[in-house]
mmCIF file of C-alpha atoms in Angstrom:
data_model
loop_
_atom_site.group_PDB
_atom_site.id
_atom_site.type_symbol
_atom_site.label_atom_id
_atom_site.label_comp_id
_atom_site.label_asym_id
_atom_site.label_seq_id
_atom_site.Cartn_x
_atom_site.Cartn_y
_atom_site.Cartn_z
ATOM 1 C CA MET A 1 119.195 7.585 -148.861
ATOM 2 C CA LEU A 2 120.996 10.835 -148.132
ATOM 3 C CA SER A 3 121.744 9.783 -144.583
ATOM 4 C CA LEU A 4 123.163 6.472 -145.852
ATOM 5 C CA ARG A 5 125.392 8.296 -148.330
ATOM 6 C CA MET A 6 126.535 10.716 -145.659
ATOM 7 C CA CYS A 7 127.257 7.800 -143.352
ATOM 8 C CA ARG A 8 129.280 6.082 -146.075
ATOM 9 C CA LEU A 9 131.175 9.280 -146.815
ATOM 10 C CA GLY A 10 131.875 9.725 -143.127
ATOM 11 C CA ALA A 11 133.143 6.148 -142.837
ATOM 12 C CA ILE A 12 135.365 6.578 -145.896
ATOM 13 C CA ARG A 13 136.689 9.841 -144.521
ATOM 14 C CA SER A 14 137.446 8.298 -141.148
ATOM 15 C CA MET A 15 139.226 5.388 -142.851
ATOM 16 C CA LEU A 16 141.282 7.797 -144.941
ATOM 17 C CA SER A 17 142.128 9.914 -141.915
ATOM 18 C CA LEU A 18 143.188 6.772 -140.038
ATOM 19 C CA ARG A 19 145.415 5.750 -142.930
ATOM 20 C CA VAL A 20 146.894 9.236 -143.103
ATOM 21 C CA ARG A 21 147.538 9.169 -139.359
ATOM 22 C CA ARG A 22 149.217 5.783 -139.713
ATOM 23 C CA LEU A 23 151.393 7.107 -142.535
ATOM 24 C CA VAL A 24 152.318 10.152 -140.485
ATOM 25 C CA ALA A 25 153.163 7.961 -137.494
ATOM 26 C CA ILE A 26 155.278 5.645 -139.654
ATOM 27 C CA ARG A 27 157.042 8.637 -141.166
ATOM 28 C CA SER A 28 157.776 10.111 -137.743
ATOM 29 C CA MET A 29 159.106 6.730 -136.557
ATOM 30 C CA LEU A 30 161.332 6.494 -139.634
ATOM 31 C CA SER A 31 162.571 10.051 -139.167
ATOM 32 C CA LEU A 32 163.358 9.249 -135.517
ATOM 33 C CA ARG A 33 165.290 6.151 -136.591
ATOM 34 C CA MET A 34 167.153 8.150 -139.226
ATOM 35 C CA CYS A 35 167.958 10.781 -136.603
ATOM 36 C CA ARG A 36 169.261 8.064 -134.278
ATOM 37 C CA LEU A 37 171.322 6.580 -137.094
ATOM 38 C CA GLY A 38 172.696 10.029 -137.883
ATOM 39 C CA ALA A 39 173.629 10.558 -134.231
ATOM 40 C CA ILE A 40 175.295 7.132 -134.059
ATOM 41 C CA ARG A 41 177.164 7.884 -137.281
ATOM 42 C CA SER A 42 178.350 11.232 -135.955
ATOM 43 C CA MET A 43 179.491 9.547 -132.730
ATOM 44 C CA LEU A 44 181.384 6.930 -134.747
ATOM 45 C CA SER A 45 182.943 9.598 -136.951
ATOM 46 C CA LEU A 46 184.000 11.495 -133.804
ATOM 47 C CA ARG A 47 185.594 8.335 -132.429
ATOM 48 C CA MET A 48 187.337 7.682 -135.737
ATOM 49 C CA CYS A 49 188.587 11.283 -135.716
ATOM 50 C CA ARG A 50 189.884 10.812 -132.170
ATOM 51 C CA LEU A 51 191.573 7.560 -133.166
ATOM 52 C CA GLY A 52 193.133 9.292 -136.165
ATOM 53 C CA ALA A 53 194.380 12.129 -133.959
ATOM 54 C CA ILE A 54 195.846 9.657 -131.443
ATOM 55 C CA ARG A 55 197.523 7.726 -134.266
ATOM 56 C CA SER A 56 198.982 10.893 -135.750
ATOM 57 C CA MET A 57 200.236 11.915 -132.302
ATOM 58 C CA MET A 58 201.832 8.488 -131.828
ATOM 59 C CA SER A 59 203.442 8.628 -135.257
ATOM 60 C CA LEU A 60 204.723 12.137 -134.508
ATOM 61 C CA ARG A 61 206.195 10.927 -131.219
ATOM 62 C CA ILE A 62 207.799 7.958 -132.971
ATOM 63 C CA THR A 63 209.287 10.188 -135.665
ATOM 64 C CA PHE A 64 210.458 12.661 -132.995
ATOM 65 C CA ALA A 65 212.071 9.840 -130.994
ATOM 66 C CA SER A 66 213.739 8.411 -134.077
ATOM 67 C CA GLY A 67 214.971 11.900 -135.041
ATOM 68 C CA GLN A 68 216.479 12.385 -131.596
ATOM 69 C CA ALA A 69 218.118 8.975 -131.630
#
């Protein structure tokens, strides 16, 4: 009887540990995806910043040219 109970407890523990491992793996995958998304967002924001800088430079050149003319 005791051995059966111990066996059952061991099986339950192994199942729980497997579930915990799965949860940890899923969490790590999600964190990796979030990290990738964050990196992509930062890249996009950098590009937008560059575009904004180029636009401001162009507008400055246009205003400078119009001021000269």
